[in-house]
Coordinates of C-alpha atoms in Angstrom, one line a residue:
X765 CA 54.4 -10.3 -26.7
X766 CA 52.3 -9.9 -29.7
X767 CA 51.5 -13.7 -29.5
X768 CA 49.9 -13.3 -26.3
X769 CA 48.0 -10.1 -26.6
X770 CA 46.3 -12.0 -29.6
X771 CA 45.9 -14.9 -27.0
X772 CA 44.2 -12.8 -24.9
X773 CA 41.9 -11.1 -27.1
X774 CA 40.8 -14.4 -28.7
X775 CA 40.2 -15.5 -24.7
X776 CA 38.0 -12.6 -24.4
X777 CA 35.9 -13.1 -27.4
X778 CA 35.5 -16.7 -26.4
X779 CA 34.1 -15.2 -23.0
X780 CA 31.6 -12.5 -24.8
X781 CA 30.3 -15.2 -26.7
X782 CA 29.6 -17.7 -23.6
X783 CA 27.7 -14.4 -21.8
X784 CA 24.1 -15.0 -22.5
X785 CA 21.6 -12.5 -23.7
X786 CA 20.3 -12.0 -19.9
X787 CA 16.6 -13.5 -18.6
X788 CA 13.3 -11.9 -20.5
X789 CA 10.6 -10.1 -18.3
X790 CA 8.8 -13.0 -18.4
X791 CA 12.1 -15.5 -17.1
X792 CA 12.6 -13.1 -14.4
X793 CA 9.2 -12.6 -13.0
X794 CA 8.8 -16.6 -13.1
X795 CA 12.1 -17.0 -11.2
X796 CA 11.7 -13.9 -8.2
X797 CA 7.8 -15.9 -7.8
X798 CA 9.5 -19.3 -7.6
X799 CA 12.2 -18.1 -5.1
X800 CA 8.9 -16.3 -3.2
X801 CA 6.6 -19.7 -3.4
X802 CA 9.4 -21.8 -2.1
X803 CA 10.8 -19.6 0.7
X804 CA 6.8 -19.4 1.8
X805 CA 6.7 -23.3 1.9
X806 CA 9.4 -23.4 4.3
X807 CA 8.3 -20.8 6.7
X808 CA 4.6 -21.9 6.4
X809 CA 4.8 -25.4 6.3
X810 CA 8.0 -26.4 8.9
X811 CA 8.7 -23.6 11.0
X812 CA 5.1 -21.8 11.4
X813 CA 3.6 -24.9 13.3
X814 CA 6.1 -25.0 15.6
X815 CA 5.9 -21.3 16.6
X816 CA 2.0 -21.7 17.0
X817 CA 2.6 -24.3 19.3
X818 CA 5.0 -21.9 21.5
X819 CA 2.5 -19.1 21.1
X820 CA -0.2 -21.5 22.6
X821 CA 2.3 -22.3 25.4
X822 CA 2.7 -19.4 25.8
X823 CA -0.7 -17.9 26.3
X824 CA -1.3 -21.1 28.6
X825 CA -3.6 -22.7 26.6
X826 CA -5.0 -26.1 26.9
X827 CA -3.2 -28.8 25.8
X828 CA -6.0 -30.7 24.7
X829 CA -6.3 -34.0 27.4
X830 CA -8.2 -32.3 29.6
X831 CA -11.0 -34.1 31.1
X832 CA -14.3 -33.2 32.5
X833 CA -14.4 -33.3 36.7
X834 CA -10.9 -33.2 36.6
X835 CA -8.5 -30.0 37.3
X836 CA -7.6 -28.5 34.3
X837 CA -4.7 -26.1 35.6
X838 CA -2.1 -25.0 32.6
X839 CA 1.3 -23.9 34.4
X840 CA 3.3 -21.2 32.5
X841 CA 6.4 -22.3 32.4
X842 CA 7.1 -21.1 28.7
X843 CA 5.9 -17.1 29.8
X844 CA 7.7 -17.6 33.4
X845 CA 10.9 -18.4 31.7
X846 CA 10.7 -15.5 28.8
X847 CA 9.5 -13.2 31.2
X848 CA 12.6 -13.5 33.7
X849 CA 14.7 -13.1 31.1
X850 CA 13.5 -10.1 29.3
X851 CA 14.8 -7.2 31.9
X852 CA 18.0 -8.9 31.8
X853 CA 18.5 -8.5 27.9
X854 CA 16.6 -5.1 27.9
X855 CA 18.8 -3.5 30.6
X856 CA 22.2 -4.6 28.4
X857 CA 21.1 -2.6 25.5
X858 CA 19.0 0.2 27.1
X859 CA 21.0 1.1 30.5
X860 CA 23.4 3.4 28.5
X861 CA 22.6 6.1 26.8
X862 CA 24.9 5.2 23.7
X863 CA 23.1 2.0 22.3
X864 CA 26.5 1.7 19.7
X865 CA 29.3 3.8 20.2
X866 CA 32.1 4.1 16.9
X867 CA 35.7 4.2 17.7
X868 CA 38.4 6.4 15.7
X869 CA 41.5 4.8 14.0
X870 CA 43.3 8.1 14.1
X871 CA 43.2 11.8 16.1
X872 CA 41.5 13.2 13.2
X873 CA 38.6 11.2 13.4
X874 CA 37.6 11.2 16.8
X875 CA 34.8 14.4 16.6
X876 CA 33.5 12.6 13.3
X877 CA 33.1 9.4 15.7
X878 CA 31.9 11.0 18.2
X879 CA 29.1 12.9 15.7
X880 CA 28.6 9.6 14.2
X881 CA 27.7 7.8 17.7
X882 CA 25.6 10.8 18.4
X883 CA 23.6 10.7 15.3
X884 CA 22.7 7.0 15.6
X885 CA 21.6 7.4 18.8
X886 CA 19.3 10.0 18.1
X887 CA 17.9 7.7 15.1
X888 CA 17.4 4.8 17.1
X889 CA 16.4 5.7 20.6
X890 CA 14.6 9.1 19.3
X891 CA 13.6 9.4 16.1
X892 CA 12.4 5.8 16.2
X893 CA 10.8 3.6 19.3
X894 CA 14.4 1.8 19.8
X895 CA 13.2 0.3 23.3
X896 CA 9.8 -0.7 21.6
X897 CA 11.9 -2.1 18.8
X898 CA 14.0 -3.8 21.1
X899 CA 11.6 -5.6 23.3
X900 CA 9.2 -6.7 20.6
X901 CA 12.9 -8.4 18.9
X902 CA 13.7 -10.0 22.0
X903 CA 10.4 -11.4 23.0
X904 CA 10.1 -12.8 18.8
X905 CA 13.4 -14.5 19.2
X906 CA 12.7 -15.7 23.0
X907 CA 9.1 -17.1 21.7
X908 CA 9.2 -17.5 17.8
X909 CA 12.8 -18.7 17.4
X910 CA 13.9 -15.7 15.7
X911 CA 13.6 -11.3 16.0
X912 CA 13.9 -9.9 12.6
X913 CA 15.0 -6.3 12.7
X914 CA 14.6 -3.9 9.0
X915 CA 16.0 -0.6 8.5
X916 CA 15.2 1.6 5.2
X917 CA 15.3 5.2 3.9
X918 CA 11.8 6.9 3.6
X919 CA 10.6 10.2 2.4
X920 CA 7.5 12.1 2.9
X921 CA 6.3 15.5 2.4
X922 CA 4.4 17.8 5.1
X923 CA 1.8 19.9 3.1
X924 CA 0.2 22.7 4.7
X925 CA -1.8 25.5 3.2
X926 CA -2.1 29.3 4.3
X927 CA -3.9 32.5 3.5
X928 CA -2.1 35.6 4.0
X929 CA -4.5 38.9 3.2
X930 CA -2.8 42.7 2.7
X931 CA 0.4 41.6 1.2
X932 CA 2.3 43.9 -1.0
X933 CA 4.8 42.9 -3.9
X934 CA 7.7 43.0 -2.1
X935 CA 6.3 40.4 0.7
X936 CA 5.5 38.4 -2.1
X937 CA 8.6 38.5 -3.8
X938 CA 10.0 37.2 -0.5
X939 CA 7.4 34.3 -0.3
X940 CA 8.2 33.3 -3.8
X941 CA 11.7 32.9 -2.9
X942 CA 10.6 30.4 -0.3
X943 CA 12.1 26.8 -2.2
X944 CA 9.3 24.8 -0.3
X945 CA 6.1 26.6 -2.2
X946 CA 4.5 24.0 -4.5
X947 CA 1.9 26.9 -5.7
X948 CA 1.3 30.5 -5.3
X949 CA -1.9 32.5 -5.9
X950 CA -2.4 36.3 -5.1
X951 CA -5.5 38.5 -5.8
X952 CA -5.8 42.1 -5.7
X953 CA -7.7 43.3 -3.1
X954 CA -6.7 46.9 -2.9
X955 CA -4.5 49.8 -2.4
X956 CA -2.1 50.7 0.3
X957 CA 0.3 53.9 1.0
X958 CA 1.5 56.0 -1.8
X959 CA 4.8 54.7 -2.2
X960 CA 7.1 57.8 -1.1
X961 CA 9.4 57.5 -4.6
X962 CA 6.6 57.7 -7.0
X963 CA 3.6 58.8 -5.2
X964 CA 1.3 56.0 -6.5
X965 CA -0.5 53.6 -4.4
X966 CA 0.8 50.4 -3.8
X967 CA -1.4 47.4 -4.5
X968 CA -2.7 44.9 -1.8
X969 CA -3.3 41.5 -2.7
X970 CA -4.7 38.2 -0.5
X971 CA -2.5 35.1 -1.6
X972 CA -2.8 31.2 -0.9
X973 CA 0.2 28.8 -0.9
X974 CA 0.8 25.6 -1.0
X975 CA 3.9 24.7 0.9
X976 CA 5.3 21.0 0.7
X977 CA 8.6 20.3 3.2
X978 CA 10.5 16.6 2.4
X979 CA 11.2 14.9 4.9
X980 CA 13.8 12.1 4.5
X981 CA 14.3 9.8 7.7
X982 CA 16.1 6.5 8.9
X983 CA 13.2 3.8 10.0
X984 CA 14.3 1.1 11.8
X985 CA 11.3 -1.6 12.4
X986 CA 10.5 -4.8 14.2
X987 CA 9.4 -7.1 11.3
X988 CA 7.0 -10.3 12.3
X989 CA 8.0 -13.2 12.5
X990 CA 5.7 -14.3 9.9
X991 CA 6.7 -11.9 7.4
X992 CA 10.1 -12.8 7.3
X993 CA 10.9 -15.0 4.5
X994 CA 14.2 -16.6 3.8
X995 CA 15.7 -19.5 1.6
X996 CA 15.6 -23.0 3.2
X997 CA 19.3 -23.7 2.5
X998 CA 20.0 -20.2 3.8
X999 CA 23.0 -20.4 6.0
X1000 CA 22.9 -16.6 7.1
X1001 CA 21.4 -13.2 5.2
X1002 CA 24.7 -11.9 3.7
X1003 CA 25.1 -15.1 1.3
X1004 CA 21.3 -16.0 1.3
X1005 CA 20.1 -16.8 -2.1
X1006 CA 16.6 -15.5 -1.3
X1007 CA 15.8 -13.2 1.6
X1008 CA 12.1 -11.0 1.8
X1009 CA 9.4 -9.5 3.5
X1010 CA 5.9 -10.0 2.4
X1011 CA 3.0 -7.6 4.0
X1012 CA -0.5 -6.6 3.4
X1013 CA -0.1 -2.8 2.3
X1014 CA -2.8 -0.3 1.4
X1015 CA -3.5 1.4 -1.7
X1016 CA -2.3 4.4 -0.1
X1017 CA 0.8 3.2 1.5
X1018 CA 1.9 2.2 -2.3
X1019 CA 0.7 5.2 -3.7
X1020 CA 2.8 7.5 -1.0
X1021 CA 5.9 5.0 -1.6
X1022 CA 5.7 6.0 -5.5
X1023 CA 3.6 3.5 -7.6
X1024 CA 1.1 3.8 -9.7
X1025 CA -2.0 3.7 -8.7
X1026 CA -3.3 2.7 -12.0
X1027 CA -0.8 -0.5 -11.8
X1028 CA -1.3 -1.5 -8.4
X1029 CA -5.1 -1.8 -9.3
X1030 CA -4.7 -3.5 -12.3
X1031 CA -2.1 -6.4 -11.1
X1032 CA -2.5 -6.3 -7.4
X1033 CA -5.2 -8.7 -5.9
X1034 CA -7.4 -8.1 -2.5
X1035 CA -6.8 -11.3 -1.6
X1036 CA -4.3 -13.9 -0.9
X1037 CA -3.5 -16.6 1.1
X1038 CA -1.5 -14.4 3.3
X1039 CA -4.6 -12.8 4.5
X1040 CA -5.4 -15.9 6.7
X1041 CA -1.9 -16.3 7.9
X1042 CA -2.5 -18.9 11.0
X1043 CA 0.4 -18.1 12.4
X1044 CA -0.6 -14.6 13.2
X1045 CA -4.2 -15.3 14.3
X1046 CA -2.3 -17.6 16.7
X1047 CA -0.8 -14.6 17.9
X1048 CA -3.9 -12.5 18.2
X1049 CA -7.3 -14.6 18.1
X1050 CA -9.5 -11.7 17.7
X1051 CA -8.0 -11.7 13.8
X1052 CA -10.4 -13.5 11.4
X1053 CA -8.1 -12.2 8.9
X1054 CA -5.7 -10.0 8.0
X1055 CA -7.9 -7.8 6.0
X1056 CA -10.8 -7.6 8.5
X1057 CA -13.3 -6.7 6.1
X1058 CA -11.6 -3.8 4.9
X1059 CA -10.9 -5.3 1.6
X1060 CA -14.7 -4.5 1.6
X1061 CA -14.2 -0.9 2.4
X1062 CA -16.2 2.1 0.2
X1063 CA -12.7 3.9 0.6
X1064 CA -10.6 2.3 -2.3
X1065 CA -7.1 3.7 -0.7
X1066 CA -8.0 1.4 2.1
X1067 CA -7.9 -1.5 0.4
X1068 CA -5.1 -4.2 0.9
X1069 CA -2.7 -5.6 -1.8
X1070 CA 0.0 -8.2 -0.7
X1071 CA 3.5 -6.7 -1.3
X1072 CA 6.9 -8.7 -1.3
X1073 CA 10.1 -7.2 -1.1
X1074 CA 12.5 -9.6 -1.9
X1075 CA 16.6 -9.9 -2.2
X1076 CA 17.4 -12.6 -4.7
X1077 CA 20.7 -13.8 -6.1
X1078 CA 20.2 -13.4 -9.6
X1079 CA 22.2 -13.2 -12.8
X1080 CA 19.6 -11.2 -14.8
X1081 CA 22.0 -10.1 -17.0
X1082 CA 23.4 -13.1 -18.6
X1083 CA 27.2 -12.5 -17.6
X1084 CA 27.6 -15.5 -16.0
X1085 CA 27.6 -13.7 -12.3
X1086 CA 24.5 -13.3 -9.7
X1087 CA 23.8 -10.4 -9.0
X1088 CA 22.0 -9.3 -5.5
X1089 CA 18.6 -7.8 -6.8
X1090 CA 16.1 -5.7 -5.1
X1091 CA 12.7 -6.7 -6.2
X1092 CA 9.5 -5.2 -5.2
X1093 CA 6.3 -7.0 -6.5
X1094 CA 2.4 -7.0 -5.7
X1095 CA -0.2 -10.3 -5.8
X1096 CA 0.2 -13.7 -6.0
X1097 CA 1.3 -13.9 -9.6
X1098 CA 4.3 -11.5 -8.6
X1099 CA 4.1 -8.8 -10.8
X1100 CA 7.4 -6.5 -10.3
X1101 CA 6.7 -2.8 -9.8
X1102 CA 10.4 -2.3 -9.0
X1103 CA 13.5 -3.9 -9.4
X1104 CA 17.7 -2.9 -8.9
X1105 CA 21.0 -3.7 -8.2
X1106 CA 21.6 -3.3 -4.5
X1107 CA 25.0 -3.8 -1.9
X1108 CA 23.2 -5.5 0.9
X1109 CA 20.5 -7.0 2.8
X1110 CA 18.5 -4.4 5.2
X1111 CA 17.5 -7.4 7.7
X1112 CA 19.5 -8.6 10.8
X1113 CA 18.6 -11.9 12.6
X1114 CA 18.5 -13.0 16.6
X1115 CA 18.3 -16.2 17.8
X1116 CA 18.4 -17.6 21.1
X1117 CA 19.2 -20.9 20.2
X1118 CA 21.1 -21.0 16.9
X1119 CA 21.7 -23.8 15.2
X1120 CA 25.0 -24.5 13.0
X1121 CA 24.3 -23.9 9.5
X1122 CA 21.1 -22.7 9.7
X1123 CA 20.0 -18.8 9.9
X1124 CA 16.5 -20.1 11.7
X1125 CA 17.4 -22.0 15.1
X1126 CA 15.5 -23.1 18.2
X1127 CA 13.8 -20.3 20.5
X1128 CA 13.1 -20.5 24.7
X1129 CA 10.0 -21.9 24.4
X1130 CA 11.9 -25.0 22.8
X1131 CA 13.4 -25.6 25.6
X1132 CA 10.4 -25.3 28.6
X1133 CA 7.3 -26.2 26.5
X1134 CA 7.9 -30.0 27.4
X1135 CA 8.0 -28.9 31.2
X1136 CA 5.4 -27.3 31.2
X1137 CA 3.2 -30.3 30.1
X1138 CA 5.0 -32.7 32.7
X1139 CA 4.6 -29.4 35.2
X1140 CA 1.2 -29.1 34.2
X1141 CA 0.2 -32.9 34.7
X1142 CA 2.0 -33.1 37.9
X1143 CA -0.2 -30.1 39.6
X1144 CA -3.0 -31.0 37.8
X1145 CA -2.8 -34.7 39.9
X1146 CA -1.9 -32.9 43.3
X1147 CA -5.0 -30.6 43.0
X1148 CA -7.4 -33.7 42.2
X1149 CA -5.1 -35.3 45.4
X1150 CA -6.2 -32.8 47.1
X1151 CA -10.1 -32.0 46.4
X1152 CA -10.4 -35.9 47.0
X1153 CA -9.3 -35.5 50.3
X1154 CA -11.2 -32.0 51.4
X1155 CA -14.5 -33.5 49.6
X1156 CA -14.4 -37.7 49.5
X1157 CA -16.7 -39.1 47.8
X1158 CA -20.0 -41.3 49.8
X1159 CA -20.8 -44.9 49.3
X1160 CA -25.0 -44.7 49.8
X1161 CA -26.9 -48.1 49.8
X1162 CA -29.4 -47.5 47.3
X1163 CA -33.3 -47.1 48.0
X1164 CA -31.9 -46.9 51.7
X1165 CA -30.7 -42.9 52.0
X1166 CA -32.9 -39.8 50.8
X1167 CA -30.8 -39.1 48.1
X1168 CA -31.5 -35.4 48.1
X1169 CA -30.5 -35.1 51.5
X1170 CA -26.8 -36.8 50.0
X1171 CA -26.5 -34.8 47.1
X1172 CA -27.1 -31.4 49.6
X1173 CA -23.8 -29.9 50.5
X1174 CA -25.3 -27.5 53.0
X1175 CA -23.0 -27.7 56.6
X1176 CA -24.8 -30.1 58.7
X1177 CA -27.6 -31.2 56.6
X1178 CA -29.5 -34.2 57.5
X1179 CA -29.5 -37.2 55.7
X1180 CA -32.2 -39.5 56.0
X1181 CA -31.8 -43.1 55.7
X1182 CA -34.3 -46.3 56.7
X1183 CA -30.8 -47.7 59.2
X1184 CA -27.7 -46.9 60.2
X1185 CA -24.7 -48.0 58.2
X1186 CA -26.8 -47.3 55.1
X1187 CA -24.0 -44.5 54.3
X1188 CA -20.6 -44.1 54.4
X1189 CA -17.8 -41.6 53.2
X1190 CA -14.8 -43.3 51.1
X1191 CA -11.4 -40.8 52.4
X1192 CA -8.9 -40.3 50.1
X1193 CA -5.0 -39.2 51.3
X1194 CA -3.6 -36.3 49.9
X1195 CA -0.2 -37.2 48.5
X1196 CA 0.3 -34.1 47.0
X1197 CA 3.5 -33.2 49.2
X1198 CA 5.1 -36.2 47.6
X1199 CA 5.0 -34.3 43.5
X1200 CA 6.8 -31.0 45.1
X1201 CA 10.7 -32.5 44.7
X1202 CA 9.2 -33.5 41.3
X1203 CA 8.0 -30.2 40.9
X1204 CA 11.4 -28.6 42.1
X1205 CA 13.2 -31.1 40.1
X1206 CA 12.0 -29.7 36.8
X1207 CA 12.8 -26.5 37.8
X1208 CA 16.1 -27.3 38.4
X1209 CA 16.2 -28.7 34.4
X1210 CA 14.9 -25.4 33.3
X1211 CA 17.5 -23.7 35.4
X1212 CA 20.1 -26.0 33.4
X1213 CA 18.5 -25.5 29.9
X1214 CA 18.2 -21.7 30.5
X1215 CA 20.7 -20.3 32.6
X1216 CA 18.1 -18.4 34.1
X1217 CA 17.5 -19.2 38.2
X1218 CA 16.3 -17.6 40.7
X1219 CA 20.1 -16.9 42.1
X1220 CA 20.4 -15.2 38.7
X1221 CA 17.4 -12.4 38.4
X1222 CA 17.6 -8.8 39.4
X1223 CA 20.6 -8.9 41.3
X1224 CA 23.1 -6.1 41.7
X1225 CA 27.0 -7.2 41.2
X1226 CA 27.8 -4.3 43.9
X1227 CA 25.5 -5.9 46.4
X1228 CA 27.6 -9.5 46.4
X1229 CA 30.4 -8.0 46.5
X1230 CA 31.1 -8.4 50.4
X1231 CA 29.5 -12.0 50.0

């Protein structure tokens, strides 16, 4: 026995003297910057195009072969389709008035459940916009392949001052016992009644406090999709070597979320390439930039500093084990502000479309954006089909027809030519009619694709019921 505890103990030494000293400041802050540089290249560089291409679709822009005298209709197949499909997903989650309801294992637990359900209902659908929330998620992951959902603990303080006037001691012995004052200042002002145990006059005073409440609340957020940043290899967010967020975040946001304002100024930068994200000026045109001049802004708290919050896999501390971190850091060369040991990851994923092994998959618009070019092209053709058969165009014989009575479209105009014959018009057939099973064919591959038809929207199980 004695053997073996020796054995033992010499295995553990062996062990303490593989564990390493742990990663410098300097290690650390280069490896959080290269998980951050490399999650970027993947979101901006492969899956950003193709979610400002579905953006465009879905805004019906053009496609970019248009030509001049031609029609140049965009059909909106990729907003149709996401459209339909919205009430249905909305109405799952937002019909009841419980959006998550917790069952109890035992008899004893039921009116903590019940408290439990009643309480994150209130935080959701109250105490934050959960319908918002929800519809913004749905629509991402519909349009943008994925809807990434955060939820975090904040706290703030309400500060309110007031100015009382003809208080004695004893009302301001009461107001000192208030836990909330953050200051007190009273000032003599006068005398009152005698007081009826002594006979002396009791003193008056006028006092001003400061009274600052905390506040600590759940906040649960719609993050865009373009903020979101995740490890390419990432096979979901619970064993995800690199998850984040990255924002633009003013001086006074960071101050009120407890940083230095000294340090934010000094390592925090007013610009970055984030601040011309294309994939969110895709979204909203009227964006130059993020920053939209405010960078330029007399009011220093205004100013914008790029922030990254970041859950890395990490073994910081040289015991051979990855730890998940919490890292918070500011600018481009990723200087930490703050940095811990945390449990989990405060993001949760949708997508439509997911594809195996991958935590980003394929949204709606995947599916439709190639019908709506073909759809596009198809009514484009039956619209020139038709104008060529409402206005044909005229075969003249030149020098032998007025040619500014031919170009005049005023009903029953004359033309003057030198002899008959001289003009003529050149009829085109529409042949419009023959595109519509075309047309009705590729609704019928949406249908397919999407489960969603026109059999399928709006319609009340009870009603079908005798059907």
């Amino acid at each position: 026995m004695a053997e073996e505890m020796a054995e033992y103990e010499g295995m553990e030494d062996e062990e303490a003297d593989e564990v390493g000293p742990g990663m410098s400041d300097e290690e650390f802050e280069g490896a959080v910057k290269a998980a951050i540089s490399d999650a970027v290249d993947y979101i901006d560089d492969q899956v950003a195009p193709e979610r400002e291409l579905a953006q465009k679709y879905y805004r019906g822009d053009a496609f970019g072969n248009e030509e001049e005298g031609r029609s140049q209709v965009v059909m909106t197949e990729v907003r149709d389709t996401i459209l339909a499909m919205m009430p249905s997903l909305l109405r799952v989650f937002t019909a009841s008035e419980k959006p998550v309801e917790f069952s109890p294992r035992t008899a004893a637990k039921v009116a903590q459940a019940e408290q439990a359900t009643d309480y994150v209902s209130y935080v959701f659908m109250v105490d934050n916009p959960g319908f918002t929330i929800l519809h913004s998620g749905f629509k991402d992951a519909l349009k943008s392949k994925i809807g990434v959902f955060k939820w975090y603990t904040t706290t703030t303080y309400d500060v309110s001052e007031k100015i009382y006037s003809g208080l004695d001691q004893a009302q301001i012995n009461i107001l000192q016992s208030d836990g909330s004052l953050s200051s007190l200042e009273a000032v003599q002002t006068g005398e009152g009644d005698p007081d009826p145990m002594t006979g002396m006059p009791s003193p008056l005073f006028d006092v001003q406090i400061r009274r600052q409440i905390k506040n600590v609340r759940q906040v649960v957020e719609c993050v865009p999709p373009e903020e979101f940043l995740i490890a390419r290899n990432a096979r979901d967010l619970d064993r995800a070597d690199y998850v984040g967020h990255r924002s633009l975040k003013t001086l006074s946001e960071l101050v009120e979320m407890g940083y230095e304002r000294e340090e934010i100024e000094e390592h925090g930068n007013t610009s970055s390439t984030f601040d011309i994200n294309t994939e969110a000026q895709t979204r909203n045109p009227a964006l130059n930039n993020f920053l939209g001049g405010v960078a330029d802004n007399s009011d220093p708290s205004m100013r914008r500093y790029e922030y990254v919050e970041s859950y890395i896999r990490i073994d910081r501390d040289g015991d051979g084990v990855a730890e998940l971190r919490r890292v918070c850091s500011i600018g481009e060369g990723c200087y930490i502000l703050h940095d811990e040991v945390v449990d989990d990851v405060k993001f949760a994923v949708i997508c439509p479309d997911p594809e195996s092994h991958m935590v980003i998959g394929s949204s709606m618009a995947d599916q439709v954006m190639d019908l709506q070019l073909i759809k596009s092209n198809i009514m484009r053709n039956t619209l020139d089909s038709l104008a060529q058969s409402i206005h044909p165009r005229t075969e003249v014989v030149e020098g032998a027809v007025n040619m500014d009575d031919v170009l005049n479209n005023e009903t029953g105009a004359v033309i003057r030519t030198t002899q008959p014959g001289m003009i003529r018009e050149l009829g085109g057939t529409f042949v419009g009619q023959q595109a519509l099973p075309v047309l009705a064919y590729m609704d019928d591959i949406r249908a397919s694709r999407t489960g969603i038809s026109k059999a399928s929207q709006g319609l009340d199980p009870d009603v079908l019921q005798s059907t």
